[in-house]
Coordinates of N, CA, C and O in Angstrom, one line a residue:
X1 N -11.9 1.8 6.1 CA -10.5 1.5 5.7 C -9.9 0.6 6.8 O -10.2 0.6 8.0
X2 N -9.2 -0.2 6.2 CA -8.8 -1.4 7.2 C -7.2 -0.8 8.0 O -6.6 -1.5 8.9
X3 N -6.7 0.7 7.6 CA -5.2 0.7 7.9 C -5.4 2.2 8.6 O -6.0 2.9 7.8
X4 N -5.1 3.1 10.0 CA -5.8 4.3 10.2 C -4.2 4.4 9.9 O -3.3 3.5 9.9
X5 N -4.0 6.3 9.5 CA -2.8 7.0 9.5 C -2.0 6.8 11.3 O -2.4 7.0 12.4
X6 N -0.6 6.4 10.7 CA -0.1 5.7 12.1 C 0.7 4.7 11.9 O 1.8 4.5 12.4
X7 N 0.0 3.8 11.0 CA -0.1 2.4 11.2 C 1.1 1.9 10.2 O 1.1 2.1 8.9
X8 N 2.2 1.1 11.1 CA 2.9 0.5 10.1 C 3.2 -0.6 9.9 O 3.9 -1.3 10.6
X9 N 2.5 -1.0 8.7 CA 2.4 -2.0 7.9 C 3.6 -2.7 6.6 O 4.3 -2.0 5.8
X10 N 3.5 -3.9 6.7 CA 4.4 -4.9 6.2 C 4.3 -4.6 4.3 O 3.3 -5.2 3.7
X11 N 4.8 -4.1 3.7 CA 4.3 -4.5 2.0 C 4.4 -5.7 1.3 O 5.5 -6.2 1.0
X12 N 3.4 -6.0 1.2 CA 3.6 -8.0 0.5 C 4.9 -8.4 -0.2 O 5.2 -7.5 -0.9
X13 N 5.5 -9.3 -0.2 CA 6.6 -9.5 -1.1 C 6.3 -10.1 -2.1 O 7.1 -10.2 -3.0
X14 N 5.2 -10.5 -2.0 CA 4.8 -11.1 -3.9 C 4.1 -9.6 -5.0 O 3.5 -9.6 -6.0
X15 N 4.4 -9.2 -4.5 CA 3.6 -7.4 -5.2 C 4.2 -7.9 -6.6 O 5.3 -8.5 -6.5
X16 N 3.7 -7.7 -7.8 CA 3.8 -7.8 -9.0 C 3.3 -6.7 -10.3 O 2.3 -6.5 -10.9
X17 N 4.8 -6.0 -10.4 CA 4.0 -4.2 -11.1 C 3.3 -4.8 -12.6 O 3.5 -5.6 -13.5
X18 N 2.4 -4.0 -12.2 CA 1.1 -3.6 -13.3 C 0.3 -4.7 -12.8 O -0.1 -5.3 -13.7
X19 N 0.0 -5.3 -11.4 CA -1.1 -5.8 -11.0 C -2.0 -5.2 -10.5 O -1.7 -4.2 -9.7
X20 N -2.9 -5.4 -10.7 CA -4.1 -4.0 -10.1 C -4.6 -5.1 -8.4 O -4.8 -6.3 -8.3
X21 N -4.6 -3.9 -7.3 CA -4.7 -4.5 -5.9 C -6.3 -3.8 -5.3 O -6.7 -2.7 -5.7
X22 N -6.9 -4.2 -4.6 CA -8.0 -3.6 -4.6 C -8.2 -3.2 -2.8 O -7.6 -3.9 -1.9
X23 N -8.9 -2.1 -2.5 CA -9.3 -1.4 -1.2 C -10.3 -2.9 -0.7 O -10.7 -3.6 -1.7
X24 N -10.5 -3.4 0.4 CA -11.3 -4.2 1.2 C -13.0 -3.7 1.2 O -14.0 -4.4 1.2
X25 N -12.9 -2.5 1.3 CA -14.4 -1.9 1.5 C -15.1 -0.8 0.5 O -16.0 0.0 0.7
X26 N -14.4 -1.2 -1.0 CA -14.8 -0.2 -1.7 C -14.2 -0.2 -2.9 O -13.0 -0.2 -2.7
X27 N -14.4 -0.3 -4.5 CA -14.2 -0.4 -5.4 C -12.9 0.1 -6.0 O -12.4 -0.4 -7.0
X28 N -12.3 1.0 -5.1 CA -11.2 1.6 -5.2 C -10.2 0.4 -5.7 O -10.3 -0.8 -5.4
X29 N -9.4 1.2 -6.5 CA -8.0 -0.2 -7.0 C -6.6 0.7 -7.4 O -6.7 1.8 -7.9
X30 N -5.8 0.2 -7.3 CA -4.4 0.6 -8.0 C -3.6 -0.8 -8.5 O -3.7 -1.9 -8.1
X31 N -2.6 0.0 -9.8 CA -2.0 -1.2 -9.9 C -0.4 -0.7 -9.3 O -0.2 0.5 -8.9
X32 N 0.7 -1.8 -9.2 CA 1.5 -1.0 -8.7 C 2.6 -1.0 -9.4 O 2.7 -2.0 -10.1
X33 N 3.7 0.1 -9.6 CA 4.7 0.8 -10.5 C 6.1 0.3 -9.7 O 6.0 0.3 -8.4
X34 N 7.2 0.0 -10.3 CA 7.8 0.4 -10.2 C 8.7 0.3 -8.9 O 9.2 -0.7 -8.4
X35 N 8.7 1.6 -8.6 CA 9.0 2.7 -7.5 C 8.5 1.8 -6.4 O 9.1 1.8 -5.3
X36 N 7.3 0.9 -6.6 CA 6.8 0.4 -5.5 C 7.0 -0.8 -5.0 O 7.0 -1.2 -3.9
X37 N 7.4 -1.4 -6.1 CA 7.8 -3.0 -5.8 C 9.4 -3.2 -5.4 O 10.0 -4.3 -5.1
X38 N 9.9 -2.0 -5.4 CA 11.2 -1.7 -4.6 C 11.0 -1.8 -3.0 O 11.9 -1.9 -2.1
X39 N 9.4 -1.9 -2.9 CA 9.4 -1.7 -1.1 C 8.8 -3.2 -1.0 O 8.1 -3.4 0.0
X40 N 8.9 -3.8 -1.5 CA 8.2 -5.4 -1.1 C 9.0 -6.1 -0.3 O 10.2 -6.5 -0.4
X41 N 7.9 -6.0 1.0 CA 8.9 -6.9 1.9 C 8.9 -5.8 3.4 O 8.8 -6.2 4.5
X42 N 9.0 -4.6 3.0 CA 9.5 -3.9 4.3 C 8.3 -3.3 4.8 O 7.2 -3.3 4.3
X43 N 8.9 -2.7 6.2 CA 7.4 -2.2 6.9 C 7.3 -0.5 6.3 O 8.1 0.0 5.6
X44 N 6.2 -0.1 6.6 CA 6.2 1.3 5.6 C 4.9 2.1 6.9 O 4.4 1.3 7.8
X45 N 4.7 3.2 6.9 CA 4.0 3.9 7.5 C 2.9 4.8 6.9 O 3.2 5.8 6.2
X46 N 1.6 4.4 7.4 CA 0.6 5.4 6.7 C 0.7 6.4 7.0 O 1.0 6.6 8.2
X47 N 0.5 7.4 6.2 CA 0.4 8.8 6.5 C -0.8 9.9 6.4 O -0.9 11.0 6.9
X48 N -1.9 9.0 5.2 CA -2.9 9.9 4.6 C -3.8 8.7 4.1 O -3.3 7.7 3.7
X49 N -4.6 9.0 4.2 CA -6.0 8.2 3.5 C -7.1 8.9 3.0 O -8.1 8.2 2.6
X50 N -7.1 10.3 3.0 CA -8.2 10.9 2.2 C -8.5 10.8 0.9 O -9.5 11.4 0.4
X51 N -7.8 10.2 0.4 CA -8.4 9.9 -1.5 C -8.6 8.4 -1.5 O -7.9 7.8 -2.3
X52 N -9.5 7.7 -0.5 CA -10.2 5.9 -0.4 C -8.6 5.2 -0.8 O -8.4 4.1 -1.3
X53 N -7.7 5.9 -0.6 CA -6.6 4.3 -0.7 C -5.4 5.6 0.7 O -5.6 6.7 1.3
X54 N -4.2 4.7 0.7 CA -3.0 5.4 1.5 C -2.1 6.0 1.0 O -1.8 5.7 -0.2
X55 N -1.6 6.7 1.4 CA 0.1 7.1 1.2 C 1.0 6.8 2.6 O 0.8 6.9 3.8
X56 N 1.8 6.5 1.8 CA 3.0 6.4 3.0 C 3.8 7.1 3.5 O 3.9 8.3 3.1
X57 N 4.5 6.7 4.2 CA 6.2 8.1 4.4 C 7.1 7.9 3.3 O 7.7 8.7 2.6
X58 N 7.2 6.6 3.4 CA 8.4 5.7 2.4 C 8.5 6.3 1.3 O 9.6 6.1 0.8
X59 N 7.6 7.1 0.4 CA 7.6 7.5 -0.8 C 7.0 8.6 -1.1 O 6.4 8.7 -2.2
X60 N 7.0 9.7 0.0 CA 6.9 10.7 0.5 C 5.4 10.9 0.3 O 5.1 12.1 0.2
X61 N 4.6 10.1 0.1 CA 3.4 10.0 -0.2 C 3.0 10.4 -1.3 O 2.2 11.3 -1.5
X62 N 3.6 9.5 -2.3 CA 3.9 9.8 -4.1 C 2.4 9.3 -4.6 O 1.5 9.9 -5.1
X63 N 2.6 7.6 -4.3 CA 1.6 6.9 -4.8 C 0.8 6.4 -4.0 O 0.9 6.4 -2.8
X64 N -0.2 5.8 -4.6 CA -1.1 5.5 -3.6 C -1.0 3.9 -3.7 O -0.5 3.4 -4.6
X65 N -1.8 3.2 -2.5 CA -1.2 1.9 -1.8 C -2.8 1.5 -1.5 O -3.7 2.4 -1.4
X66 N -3.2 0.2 -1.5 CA -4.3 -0.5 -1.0 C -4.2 -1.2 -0.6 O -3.2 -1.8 -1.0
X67 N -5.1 -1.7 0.5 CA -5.3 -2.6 1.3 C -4.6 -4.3 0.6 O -4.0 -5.1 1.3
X68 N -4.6 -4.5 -0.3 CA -4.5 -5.7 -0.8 C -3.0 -5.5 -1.0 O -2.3 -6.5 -1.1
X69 N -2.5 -4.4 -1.0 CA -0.8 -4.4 -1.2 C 0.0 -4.5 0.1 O 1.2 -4.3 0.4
X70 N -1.0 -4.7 0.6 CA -0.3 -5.0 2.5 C -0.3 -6.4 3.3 O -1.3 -7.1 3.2
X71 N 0.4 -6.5 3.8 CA 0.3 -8.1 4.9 C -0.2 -8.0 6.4 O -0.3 -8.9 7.2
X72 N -0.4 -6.8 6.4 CA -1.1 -6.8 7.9 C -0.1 -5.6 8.7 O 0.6 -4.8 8.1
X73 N -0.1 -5.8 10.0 CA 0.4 -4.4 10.2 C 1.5 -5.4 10.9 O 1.3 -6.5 11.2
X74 N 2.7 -4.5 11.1 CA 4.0 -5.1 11.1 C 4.2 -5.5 12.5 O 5.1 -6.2 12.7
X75 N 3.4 -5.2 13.4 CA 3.8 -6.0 14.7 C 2.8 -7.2 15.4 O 2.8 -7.5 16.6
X76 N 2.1 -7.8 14.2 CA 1.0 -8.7 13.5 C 2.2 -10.2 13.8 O 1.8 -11.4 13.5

């Protein structure tokens, strides 16, 4: 995984819901809803990664997040 729990990262501002975004090391994919494209743009904090993608704090670790829905880590 490219993001360890800790790590706070930027959410892309071009996020576009019902685009499917993919994990860097692994087939894993989500598209994103909603609820999520509300956070484009801000920094957000991983909290979990045991199901191959993240959860954050931001959204009490509702949905899950992939590597490709991020810009790098926020002090990048």
């Amino acid at each position: 995984m490219k993001y360890q729990i800790g790590d706070k990262v930027k959410v892309r501002e071009d996020l576009e819901i019902g685009e499917s975004y993919f994990m860097e090391d692994s087939d894993e994919v989500d598209a994103v809803v909603e609820e999520m494209y509300e956070l484009r743009g801000t920094v957000v904090t991983i909290v979990d990664d045991s199901h191959g993608k993240y959860e954050i704090a931001e959204d009490d670790g509702f949905w899950y997040w992939t590597d490709e829905m991020f810009d790098g880590l926020a002090n990048e």
